[in-house]
CSV table of C-alpha atoms in Angstrom, one decimal:
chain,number,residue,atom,x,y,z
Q,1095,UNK,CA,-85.3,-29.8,-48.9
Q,1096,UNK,CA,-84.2,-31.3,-52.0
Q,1097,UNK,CA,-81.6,-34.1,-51.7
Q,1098,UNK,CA,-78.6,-32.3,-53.5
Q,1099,UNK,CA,-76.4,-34.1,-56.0
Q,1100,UNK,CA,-73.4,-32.4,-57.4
Q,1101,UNK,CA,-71.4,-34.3,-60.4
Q,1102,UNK,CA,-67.7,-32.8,-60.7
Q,1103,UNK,CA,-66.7,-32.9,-63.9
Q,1104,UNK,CA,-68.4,-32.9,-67.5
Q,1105,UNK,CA,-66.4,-35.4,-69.8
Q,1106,UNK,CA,-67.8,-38.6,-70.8
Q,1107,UNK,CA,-68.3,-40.1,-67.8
Q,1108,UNK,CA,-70.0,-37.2,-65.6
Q,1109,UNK,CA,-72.1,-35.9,-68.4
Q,1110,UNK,CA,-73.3,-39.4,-68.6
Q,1111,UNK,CA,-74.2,-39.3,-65.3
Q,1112,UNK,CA,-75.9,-35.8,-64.8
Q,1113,UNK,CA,-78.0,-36.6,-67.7
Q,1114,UNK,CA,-79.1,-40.2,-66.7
Q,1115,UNK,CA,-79.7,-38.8,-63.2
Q,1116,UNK,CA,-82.2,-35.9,-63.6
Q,1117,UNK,CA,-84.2,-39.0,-66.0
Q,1118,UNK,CA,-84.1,-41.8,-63.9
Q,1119,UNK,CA,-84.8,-39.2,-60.7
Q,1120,UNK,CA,-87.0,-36.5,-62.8
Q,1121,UNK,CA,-89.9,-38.0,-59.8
Q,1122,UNK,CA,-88.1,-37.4,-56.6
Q,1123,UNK,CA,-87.2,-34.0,-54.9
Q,1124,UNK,CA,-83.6,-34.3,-56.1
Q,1125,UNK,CA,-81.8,-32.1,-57.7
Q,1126,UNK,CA,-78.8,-32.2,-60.0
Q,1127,UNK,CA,-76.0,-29.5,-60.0
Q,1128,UNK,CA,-72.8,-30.1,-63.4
Q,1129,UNK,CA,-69.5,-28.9,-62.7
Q,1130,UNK,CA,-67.0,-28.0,-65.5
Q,1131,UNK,CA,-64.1,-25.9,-65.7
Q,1132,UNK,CA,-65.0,-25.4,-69.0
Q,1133,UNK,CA,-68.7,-24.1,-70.8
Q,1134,UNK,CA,-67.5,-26.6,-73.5
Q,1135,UNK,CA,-67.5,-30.5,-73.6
Q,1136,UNK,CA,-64.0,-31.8,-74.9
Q,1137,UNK,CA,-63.9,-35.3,-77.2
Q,1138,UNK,CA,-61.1,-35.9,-75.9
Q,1139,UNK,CA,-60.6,-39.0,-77.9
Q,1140,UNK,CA,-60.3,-36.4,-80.6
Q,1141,UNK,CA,-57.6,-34.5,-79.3
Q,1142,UNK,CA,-54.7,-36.1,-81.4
Q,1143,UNK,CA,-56.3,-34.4,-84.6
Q,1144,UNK,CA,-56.5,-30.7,-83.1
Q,1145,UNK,CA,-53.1,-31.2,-82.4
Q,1146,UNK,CA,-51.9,-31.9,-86.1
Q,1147,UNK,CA,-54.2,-28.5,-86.8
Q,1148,UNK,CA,-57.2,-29.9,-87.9
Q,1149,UNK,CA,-60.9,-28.2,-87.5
Q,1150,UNK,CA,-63.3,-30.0,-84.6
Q,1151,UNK,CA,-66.8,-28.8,-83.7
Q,1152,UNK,CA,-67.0,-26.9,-80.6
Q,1153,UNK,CA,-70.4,-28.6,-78.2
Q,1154,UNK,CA,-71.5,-26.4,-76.3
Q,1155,UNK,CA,-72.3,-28.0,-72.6
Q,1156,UNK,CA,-75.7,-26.6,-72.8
Q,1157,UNK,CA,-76.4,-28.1,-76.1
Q,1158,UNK,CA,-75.2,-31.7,-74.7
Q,1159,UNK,CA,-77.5,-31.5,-71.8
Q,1160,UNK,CA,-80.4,-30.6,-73.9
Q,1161,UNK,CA,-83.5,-29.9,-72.4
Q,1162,UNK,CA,-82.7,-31.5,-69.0
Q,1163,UNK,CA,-82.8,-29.4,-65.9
Q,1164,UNK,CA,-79.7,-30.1,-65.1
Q,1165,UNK,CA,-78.2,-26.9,-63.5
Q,1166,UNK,CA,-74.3,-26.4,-65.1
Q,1167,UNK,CA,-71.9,-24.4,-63.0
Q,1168,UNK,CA,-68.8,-23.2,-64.7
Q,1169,UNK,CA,-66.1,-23.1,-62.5
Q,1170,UNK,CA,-62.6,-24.9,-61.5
Q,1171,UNK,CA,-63.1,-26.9,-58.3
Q,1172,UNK,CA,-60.3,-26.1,-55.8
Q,1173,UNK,CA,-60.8,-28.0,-52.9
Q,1174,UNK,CA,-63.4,-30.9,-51.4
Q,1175,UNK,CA,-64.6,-30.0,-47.4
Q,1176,UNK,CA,-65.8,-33.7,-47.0
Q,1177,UNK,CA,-66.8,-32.8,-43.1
Q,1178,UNK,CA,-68.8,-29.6,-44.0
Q,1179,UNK,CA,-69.8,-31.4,-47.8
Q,1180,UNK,CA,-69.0,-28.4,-49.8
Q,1181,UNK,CA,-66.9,-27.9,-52.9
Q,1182,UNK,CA,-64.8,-24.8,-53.7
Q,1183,UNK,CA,-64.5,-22.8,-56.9
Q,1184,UNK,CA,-61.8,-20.3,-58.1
Q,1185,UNK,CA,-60.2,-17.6,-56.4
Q,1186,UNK,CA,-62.9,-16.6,-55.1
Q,1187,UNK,CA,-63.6,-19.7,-53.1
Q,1188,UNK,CA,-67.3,-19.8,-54.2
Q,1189,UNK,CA,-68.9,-22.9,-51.6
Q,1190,UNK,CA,-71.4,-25.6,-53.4
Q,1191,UNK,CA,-73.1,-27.8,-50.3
Q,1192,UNK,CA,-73.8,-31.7,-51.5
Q,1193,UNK,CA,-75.6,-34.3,-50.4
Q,1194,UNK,CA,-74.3,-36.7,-52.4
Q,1195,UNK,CA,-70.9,-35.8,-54.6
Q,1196,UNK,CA,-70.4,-37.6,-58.3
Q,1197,UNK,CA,-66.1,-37.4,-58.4
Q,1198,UNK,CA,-65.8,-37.2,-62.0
Q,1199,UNK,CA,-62.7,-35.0,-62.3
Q,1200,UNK,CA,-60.9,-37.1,-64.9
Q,1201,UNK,CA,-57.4,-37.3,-65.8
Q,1202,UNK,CA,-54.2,-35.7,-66.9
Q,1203,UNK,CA,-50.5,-36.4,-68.3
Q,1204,UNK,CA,-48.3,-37.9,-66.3
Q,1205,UNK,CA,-45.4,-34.9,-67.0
Q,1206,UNK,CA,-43.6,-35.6,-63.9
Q,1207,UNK,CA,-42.6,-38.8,-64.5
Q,1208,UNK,CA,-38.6,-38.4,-65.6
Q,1209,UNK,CA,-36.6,-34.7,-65.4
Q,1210,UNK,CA,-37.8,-32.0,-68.4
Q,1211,UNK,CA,-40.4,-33.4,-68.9
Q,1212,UNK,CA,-42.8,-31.0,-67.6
Q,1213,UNK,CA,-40.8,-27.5,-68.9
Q,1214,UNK,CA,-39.8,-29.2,-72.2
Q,1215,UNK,CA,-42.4,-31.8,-73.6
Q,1216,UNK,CA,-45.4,-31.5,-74.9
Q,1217,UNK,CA,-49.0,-33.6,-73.9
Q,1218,UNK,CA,-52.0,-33.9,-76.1
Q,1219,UNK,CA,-54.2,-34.3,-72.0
Q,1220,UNK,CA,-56.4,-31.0,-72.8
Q,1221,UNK,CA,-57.0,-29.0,-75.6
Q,1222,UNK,CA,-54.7,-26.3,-74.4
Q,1223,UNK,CA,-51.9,-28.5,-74.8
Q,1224,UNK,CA,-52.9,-29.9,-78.2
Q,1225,UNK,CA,-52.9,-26.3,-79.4
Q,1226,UNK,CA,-49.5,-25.6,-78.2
Q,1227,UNK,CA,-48.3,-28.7,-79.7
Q,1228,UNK,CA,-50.0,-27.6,-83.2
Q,1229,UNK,CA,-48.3,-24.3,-83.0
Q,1230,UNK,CA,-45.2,-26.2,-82.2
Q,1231,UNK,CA,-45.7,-28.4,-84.8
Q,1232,UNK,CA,-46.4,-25.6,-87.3
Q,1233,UNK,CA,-42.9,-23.9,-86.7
Q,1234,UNK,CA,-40.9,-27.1,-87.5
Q,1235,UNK,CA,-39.4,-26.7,-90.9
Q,1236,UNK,CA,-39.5,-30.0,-93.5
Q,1237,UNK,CA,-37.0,-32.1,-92.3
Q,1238,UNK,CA,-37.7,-31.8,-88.9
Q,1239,UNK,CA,-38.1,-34.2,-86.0
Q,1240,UNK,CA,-40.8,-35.3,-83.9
Q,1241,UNK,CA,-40.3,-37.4,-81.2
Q,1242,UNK,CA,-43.7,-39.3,-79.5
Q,1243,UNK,CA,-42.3,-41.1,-76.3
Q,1244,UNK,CA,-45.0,-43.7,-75.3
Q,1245,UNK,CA,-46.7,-46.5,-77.6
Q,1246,UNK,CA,-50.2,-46.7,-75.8
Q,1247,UNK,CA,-53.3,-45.2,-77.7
Q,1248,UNK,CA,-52.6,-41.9,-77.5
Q,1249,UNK,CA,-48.9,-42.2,-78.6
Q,1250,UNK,CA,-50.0,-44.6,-81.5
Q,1251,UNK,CA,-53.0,-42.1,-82.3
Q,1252,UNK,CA,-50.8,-38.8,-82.2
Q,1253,UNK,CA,-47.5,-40.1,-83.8
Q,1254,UNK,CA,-50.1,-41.5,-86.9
Q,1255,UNK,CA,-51.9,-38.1,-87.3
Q,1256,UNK,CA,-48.9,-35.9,-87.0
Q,1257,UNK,CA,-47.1,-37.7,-89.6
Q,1258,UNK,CA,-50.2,-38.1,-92.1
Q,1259,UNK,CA,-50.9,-34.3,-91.9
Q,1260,UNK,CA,-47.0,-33.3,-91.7
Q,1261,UNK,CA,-45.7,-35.7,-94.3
Q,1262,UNK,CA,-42.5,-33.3,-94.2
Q,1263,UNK,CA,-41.4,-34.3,-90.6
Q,1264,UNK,CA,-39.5,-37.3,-89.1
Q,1265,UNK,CA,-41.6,-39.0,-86.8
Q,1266,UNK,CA,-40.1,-41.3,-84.2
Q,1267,UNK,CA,-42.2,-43.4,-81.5
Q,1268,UNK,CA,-40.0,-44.3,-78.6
Q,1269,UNK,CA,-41.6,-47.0,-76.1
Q,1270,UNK,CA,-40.1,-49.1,-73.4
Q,1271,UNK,CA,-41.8,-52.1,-74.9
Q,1272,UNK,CA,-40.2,-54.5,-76.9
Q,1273,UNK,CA,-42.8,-53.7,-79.5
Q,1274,UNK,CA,-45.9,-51.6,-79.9
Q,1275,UNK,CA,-49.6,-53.1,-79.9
Q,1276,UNK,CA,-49.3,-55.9,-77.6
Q,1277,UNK,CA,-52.4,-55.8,-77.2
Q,1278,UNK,CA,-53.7,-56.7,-80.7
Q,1279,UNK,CA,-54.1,-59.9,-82.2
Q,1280,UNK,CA,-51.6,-61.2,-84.9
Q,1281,UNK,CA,-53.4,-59.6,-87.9
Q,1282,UNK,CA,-53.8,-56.1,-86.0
Q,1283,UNK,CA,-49.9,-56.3,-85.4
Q,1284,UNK,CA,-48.8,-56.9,-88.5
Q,1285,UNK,CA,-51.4,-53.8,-89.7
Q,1286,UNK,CA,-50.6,-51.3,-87.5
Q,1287,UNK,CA,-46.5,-52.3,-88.3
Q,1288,UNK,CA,-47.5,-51.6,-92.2
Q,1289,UNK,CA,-49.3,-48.3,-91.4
Q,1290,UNK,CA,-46.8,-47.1,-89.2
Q,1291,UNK,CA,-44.2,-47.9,-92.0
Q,1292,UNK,CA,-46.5,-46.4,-94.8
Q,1293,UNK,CA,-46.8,-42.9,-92.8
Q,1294,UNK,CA,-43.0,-42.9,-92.0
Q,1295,UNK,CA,-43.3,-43.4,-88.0
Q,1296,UNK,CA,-39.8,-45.2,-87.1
Q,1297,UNK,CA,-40.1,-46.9,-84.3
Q,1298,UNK,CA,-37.8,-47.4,-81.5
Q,1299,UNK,CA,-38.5,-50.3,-79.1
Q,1300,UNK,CA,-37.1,-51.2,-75.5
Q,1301,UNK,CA,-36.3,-47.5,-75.7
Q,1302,UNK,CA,-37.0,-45.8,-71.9
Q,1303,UNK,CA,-36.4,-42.5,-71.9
Q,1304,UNK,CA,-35.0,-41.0,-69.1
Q,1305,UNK,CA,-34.7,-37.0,-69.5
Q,1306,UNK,CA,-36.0,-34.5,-72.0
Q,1307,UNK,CA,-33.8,-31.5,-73.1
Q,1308,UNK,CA,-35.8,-28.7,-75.2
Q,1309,UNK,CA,-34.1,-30.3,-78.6
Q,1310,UNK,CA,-34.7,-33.9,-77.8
Q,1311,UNK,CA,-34.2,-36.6,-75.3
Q,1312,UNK,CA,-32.1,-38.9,-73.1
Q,1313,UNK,CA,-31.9,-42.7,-72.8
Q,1314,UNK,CA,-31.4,-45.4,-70.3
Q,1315,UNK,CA,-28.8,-47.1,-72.5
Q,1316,UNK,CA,-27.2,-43.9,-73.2
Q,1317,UNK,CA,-28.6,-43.0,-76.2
Q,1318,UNK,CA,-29.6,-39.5,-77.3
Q,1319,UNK,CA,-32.5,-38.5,-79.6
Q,1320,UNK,CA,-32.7,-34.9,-81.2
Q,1321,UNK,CA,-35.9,-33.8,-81.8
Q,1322,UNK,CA,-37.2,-30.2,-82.7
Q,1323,UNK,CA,-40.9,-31.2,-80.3
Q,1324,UNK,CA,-41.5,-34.2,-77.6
Q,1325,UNK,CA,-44.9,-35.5,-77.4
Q,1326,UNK,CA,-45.0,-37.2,-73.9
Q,1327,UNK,CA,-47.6,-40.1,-73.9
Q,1328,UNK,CA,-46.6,-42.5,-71.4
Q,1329,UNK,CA,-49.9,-42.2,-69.4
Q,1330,UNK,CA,-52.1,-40.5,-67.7
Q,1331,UNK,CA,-53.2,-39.8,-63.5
Q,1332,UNK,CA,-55.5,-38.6,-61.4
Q,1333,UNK,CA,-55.8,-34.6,-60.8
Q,1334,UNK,CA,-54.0,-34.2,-57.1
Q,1335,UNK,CA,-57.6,-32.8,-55.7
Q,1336,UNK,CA,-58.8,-36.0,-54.3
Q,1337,UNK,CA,-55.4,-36.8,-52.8
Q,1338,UNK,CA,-55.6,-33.7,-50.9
Q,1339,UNK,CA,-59.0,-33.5,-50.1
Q,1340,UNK,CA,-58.5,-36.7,-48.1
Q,1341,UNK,CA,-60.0,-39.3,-50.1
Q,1342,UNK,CA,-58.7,-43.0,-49.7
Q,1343,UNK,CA,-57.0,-43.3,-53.4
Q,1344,UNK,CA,-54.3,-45.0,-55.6
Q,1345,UNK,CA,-51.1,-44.5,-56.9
Q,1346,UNK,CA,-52.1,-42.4,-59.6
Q,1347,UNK,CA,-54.6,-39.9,-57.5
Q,1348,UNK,CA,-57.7,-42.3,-58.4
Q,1349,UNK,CA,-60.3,-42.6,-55.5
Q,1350,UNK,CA,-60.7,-45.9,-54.6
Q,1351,UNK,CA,-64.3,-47.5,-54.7
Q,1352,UNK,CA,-66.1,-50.5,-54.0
Q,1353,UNK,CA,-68.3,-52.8,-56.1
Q,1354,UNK,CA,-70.9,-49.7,-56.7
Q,1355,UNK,CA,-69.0,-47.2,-57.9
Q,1356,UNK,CA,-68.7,-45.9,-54.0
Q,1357,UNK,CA,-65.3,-44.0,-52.5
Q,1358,UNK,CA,-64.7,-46.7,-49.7
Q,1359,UNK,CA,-63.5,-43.5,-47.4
Q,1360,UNK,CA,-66.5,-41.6,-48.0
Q,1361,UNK,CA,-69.9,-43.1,-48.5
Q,1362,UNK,CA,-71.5,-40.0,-49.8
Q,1363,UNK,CA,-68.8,-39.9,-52.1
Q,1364,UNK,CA,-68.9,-42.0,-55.8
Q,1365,UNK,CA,-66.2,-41.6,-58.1
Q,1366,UNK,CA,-66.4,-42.8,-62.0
Q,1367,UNK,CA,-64.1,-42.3,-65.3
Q,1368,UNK,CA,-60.7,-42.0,-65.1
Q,1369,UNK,CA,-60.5,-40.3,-61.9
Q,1370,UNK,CA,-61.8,-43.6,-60.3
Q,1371,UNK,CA,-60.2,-47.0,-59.6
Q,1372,UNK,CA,-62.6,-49.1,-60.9
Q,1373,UNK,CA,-62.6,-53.2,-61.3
Q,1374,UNK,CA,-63.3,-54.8,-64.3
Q,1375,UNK,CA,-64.9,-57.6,-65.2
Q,1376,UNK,CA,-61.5,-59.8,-64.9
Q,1377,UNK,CA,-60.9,-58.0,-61.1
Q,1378,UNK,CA,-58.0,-56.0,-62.5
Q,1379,UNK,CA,-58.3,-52.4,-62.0
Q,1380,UNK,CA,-60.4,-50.3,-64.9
Q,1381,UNK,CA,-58.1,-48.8,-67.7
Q,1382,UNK,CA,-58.5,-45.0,-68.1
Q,1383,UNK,CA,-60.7,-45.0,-71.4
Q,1384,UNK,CA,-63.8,-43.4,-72.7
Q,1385,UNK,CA,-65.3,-46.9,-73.2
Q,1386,UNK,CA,-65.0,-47.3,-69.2
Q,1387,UNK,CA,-66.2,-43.8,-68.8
Q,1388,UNK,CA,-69.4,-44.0,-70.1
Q,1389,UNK,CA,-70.8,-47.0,-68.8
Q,1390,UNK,CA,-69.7,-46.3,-65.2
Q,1391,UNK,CA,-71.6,-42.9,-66.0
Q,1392,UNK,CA,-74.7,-45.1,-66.7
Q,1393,UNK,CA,-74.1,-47.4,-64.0
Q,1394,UNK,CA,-73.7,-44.4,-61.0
Q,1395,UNK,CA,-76.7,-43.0,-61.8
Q,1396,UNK,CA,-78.6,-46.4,-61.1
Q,1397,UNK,CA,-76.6,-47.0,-58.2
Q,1398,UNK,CA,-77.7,-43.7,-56.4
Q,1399,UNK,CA,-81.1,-43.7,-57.7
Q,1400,UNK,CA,-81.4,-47.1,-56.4
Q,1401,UNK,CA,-80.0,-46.2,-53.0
Q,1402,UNK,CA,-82.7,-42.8,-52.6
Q,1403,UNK,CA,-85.2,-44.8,-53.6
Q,1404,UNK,CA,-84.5,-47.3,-50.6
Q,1405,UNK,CA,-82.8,-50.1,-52.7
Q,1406,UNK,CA,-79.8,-51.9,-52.6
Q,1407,UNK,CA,-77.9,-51.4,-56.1
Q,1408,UNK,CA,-75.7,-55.2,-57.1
Q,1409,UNK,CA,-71.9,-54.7,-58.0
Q,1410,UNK,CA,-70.9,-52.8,-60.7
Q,1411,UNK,CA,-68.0,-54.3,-63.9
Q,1412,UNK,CA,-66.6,-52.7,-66.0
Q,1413,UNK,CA,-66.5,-55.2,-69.2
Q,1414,UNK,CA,-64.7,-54.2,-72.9
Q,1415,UNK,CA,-66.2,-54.6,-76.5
Q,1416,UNK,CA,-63.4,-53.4,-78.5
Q,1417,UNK,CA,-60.1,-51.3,-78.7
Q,1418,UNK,CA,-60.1,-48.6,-81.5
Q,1419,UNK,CA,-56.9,-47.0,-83.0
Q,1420,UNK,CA,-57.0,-44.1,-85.8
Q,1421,UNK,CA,-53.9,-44.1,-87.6
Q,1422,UNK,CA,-54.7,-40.9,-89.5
Q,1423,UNK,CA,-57.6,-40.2,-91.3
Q,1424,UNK,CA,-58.2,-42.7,-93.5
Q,1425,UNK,CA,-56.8,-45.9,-91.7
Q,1426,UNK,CA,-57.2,-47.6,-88.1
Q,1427,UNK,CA,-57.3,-51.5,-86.6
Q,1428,UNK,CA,-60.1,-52.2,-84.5
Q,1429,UNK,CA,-59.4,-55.1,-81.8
Q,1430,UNK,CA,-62.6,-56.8,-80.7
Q,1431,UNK,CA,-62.1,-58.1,-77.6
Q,1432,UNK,CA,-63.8,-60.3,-74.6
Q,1433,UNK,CA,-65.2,-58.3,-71.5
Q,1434,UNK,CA,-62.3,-59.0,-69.4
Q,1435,UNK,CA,-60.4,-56.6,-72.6
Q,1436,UNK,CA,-58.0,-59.6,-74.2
Q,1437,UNK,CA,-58.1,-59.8,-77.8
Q,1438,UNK,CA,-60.7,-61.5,-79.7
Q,1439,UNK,CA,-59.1,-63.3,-83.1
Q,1440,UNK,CA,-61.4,-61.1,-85.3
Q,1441,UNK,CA,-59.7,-57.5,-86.1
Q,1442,UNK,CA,-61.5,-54.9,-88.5
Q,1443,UNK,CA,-58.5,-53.0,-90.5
Q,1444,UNK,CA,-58.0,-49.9,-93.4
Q,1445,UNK,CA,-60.7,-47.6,-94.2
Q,1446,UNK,CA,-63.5,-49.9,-92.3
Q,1447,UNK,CA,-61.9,-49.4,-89.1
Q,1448,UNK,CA,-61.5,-45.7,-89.4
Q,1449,UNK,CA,-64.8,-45.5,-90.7
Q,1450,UNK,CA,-66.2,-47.9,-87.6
Q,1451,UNK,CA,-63.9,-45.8,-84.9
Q,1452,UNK,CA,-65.2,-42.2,-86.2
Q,1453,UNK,CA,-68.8,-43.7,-85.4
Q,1454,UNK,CA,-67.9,-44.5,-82.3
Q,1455,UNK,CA,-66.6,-41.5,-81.3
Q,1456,UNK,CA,-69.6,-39.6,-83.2
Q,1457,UNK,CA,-72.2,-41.6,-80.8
Q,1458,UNK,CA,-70.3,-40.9,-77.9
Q,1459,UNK,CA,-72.0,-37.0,-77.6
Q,1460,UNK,CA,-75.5,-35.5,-78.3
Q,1461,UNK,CA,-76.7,-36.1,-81.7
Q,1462,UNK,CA,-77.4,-32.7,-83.1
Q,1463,UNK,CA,-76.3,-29.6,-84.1
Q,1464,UNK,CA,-72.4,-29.4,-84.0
Q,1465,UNK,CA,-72.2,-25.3,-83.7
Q,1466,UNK,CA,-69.0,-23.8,-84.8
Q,1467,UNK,CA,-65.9,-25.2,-85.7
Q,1468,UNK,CA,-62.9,-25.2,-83.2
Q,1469,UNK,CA,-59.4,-24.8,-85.0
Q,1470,UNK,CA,-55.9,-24.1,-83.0
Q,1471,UNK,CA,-54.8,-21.0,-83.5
Q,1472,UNK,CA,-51.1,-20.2,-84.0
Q,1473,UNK,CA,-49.4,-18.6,-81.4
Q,1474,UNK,CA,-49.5,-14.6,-82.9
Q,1475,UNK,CA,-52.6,-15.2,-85.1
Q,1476,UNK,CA,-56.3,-13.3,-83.5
């Protein structure tokens, strides 16, 4: 019998893997079963611009996988039988048997952080919640507010593109920080401070936010901020499915591994992407990124080829080149760093760095044809 491999989850990092897996095992009785909720792969790292209503191509999974004979399951994964080795799928309760489980099941907003959050803000996690912020978005007469609580990537990303494509609407970035892009270089602080200032993002420092309200928010130091939408980027976690499934895991829902990518409860069990909690090359846990997706997709592959094929894979790192951030369309800093992710001195700004980051994020799927276009549609509108 062959040995069975299932990968849950088709984003970066388990696409990665499913591909690299039926190549570097296309000689072996093995085969290699993709799960996705989803027929469609999601750039996520895109998801920022479908919110502020702009067109993206919709990639088909088949069309990623290409001619590989990779067999793709659509279905939403339910629950994880680790004794009997089986996954779970819908209503139904459809049963998949594995021999050896990829955990690839990514990540989502972190809406349960502070009260309201969940029934009033919005999250830019899936493409489902980009659209409902779009048609949010699109109800707000000129004048309005937007408030973006959270100065990571995705707060930076979303509060930049919103206010570029709505130059109508107030756009304020609340962060508990005492300043936003700590984690640039001089030069990239002093650019990303100018564009946020040339796009009329105000920004609101050592600002913790405590509650959301359906017209704005709540403060630690007592402060209240109207706004007609919330954008809630303060993070991201693991989906609860590992959690419950009885996987050893982190804080966040992440499964925790050893040095080869390897669920340290469950040794037929690896887990990559953000739904793992990875170790980088400086021993500090792996940030939830595309640029750590990928490469641990790579890097599982060789590790379970390696084992099948009777060998004994070395440790896995996770190391970083660079940290890319879009501010609109037409402007972005890029932060070359070392492997262990601080900040090299050199920093690529302006229209190079939006040029360099769109790139990027082009190589990151199937080269190809793009098929049709994906555009949010407007709550009311076929």
């Amino acid at each position: 019998m062959s040995h069975r491999i299932v990968v849950l989850g088709a984003g970066y990092a388990g696409l990665s893997a499913a591909k690299r897996l039926t190549h570097s095992m296309r000689r072996n009785d093995v085969t290699v079963t993709l799960v996705n909720a989803s027929d469609r792969f999601v750039e996520r790292v895109r998801l920022h611009q479908l919110a502020a209503g702009q067109r993206l191509a919709a990639l088909p999974l088949r069309q990623q996988l290409g001619g590989t004979p990779v067999r793709l399951v659509i279905g939403r994964v339910t629950a994880i039988d680790t004794t009997a080795r089986t996954i779970c799928m819908g209503k139904e309760q459809r049963a998949m048997v594995y021999d050896t489980l990829v955990y690839a099941a990514g990540s989502q907003a972190r809406l349960d952080e502070v009260p309201g959050a969940a029934e009033h803000a919005h999250a830019v996690a899936s493409p489902e919640q980009a659209t409902r912020l779009w048609n949010r978005v699109a109800e707000i007469e000129s004048g309005g507010t937007v408030a973006v609580v959270g100065a990571g990537l995705t707060g930076l990303e979303t509060a930049s593109e919103l206010a570029e494509s709505h130059p109508g609407l107030q756009v304020r970035l609340l962060t508990g920080a005492d300043d936003v892009g700590s984690q640039l270089a001089p030069r990239g602080r002093i650019h990303l401070g100018r564009a946020l200032d040339r796009l009329g993002v105000s920004i609101h420092p050592k600002t913790v936010v405590t509650s959301v309200r359906d017209n704005g928010v709540d403060t630690l130091d007592g402060r209240a901020f109207a706004a007609d939408a919330v954008v809630w980027s303060t993070g991201f976690r693991a989906p609860d499915l590992a959690r419950a499934s009885g996987f050893a895991t982190d804080d966040s829902g992440r499964i925790l591994i050893d040095a080869t990518l390897c669920s340290v409860s469950h040794p037929e069990v690896y887990a990559i992407g953000d739904a793992a909690a990875g170790v980088s090359v400086s021993g500090a846990p792996s940030r939830m990124s595309c640029q750590a997706a990928l490469p641990m997709g790579r890097e599982v592959a060789d590790v379970i080829t390696a084992r099948l094929t009777g060998k004994e894979p070395g440790p896995v790192r996770i190391g970083y080149v660079f940290t890319n951030i879009s501010l609109g369309r037409r402007d972005g800093v890029v932060q070359f760093t070392h492997a262990d992710d601080r900040p090299r001195r050199f920093v690529l700004t302006g229209r190079a760095a939006a040029a360099f980051k769109e790139a990027v994020v082009r190589s990151t799927v199937r080269s190809g044809p793009r098929g049709e276009e994906q555009r949010p549609t407007r709550a009311g509108q076929p």
